[in-house]
Amino acid sequence: MRIDIISPLPQLLKDPFTTSILARAIEKKIINIQVHDLRQYSKSKHKQIDDYAYGGGGGMVLMIEP
């Protein structure tokens, strides 16, 4: 089984997959986990993936492009 994960922080996901039950499944080739860096698909110079919130609310919104 192949599992693809898209994340803005792929480094944080590497340790749980190497030190848990999932690590044994990966060793036995039961599953294949691919972690993709969302920033790699950004078109901006600084690899920005978030945009300003509109409508006066707080927080950030992901850009549609990546």
GROMACS .gro file of C-alpha atoms in nm:
model
   66
    1MET     CA    1   0.000   0.000   0.000
    2ARG     CA    2   0.132   0.344  -0.093
    3ILE     CA    3   0.050   0.647   0.122
    4ASP     CA    4   0.132   0.999  -0.004
    5ILE     CA    5   0.134   1.286   0.246
    6ILE     CA    6   0.160   1.651   0.143
    7SER     CA    7   0.285   1.875   0.423
    8PRO     CA    8   0.442   2.220   0.464
    9LEU     CA    9   0.669   2.066   0.731
   10PRO     CA   10   0.774   1.721   0.606
   11GLN     CA   11   1.071   1.704   0.846
   12LEU     CA   12   0.831   1.668   1.139
   13LEU     CA   13   0.678   1.355   0.991
   14LYS     CA   14   0.997   1.157   0.933
   15ASP     CA   15   1.060   1.057   1.297
   16PRO     CA   16   0.715   0.908   1.369
   17PHE     CA   17   0.754   0.685   1.064
   18THR     CA   18   1.094   0.558   1.176
   19THR     CA   19   1.017   0.485   1.543
   20SER     CA   20   0.667   0.339   1.553
   21ILE     CA   21   0.464   0.041   1.438
   22LEU     CA   22   0.470   0.201   1.095
   23ALA     CA   23   0.849   0.154   1.088
   24ARG     CA   24   0.804  -0.223   1.112
   25ALA     CA   25   0.545  -0.217   0.835
   26ILE     CA   26   0.784  -0.015   0.616
   27GLU     CA   27   1.068  -0.262   0.687
   28LYS     CA   28   0.846  -0.555   0.586
   29LYS     CA   29   0.742  -0.360   0.274
   30ILE     CA   30   0.375  -0.372   0.369
   31ILE     CA   31   0.339   0.002   0.323
   32ASN     CA   32   0.531   0.270   0.137
   33ILE     CA   33   0.500   0.623   0.276
   34GLN     CA   34   0.602   0.918   0.058
   35VAL     CA   35   0.611   1.262   0.223
   36HIS     CA   36   0.600   1.556  -0.020
   37ASP     CA   37   0.701   1.911   0.068
   38LEU     CA   38   0.417   2.149  -0.023
   39ARG     CA   39   0.664   2.439  -0.055
   40GLN     CA   40   0.834   2.258  -0.342
   41TYR     CA   41   0.528   2.332  -0.558
   42SER     CA   42   0.513   2.705  -0.477
   43LYS     CA   43   0.575   2.948  -0.760
   44SER     CA   44   0.684   3.237  -0.539
   45LYS     CA   45   1.049   3.332  -0.494
   46HIS     CA   46   1.043   3.262  -0.119
   47LYS     CA   47   0.841   2.937  -0.149
   48GLN     CA   48   0.543   3.097   0.027
   49ILE     CA   49   0.233   2.878   0.051
   50ASP     CA   50   0.002   3.096   0.259
   51ASP     CA   51  -0.189   3.411   0.171
   52TYR     CA   52  -0.351   3.686   0.374
   53ALA     CA   53  -0.696   3.623   0.516
   54TYR     CA   54  -0.973   3.829   0.363
   55GLY     CA   55  -1.294   3.946   0.524
   56GLY     CA   56  -1.137   4.064   0.850
   57GLY     CA   57  -1.090   3.723   1.012
   58GLY     CA   58  -0.777   3.605   1.186
   59GLY     CA   59  -0.534   3.344   1.063
   60MET     CA   60  -0.383   3.253   0.731
   61VAL     CA   61  -0.524   3.087   0.420
   62LEU     CA   62  -0.338   2.850   0.189
   63MET     CA   63  -0.279   2.982  -0.162
   64ILE     CA   64  -0.460   2.807  -0.441
   65GLU     CA   65  -0.150   2.780  -0.661
   66PRO     CA   66   0.056   2.521  -0.472
   0.00000   0.00000   0.00000
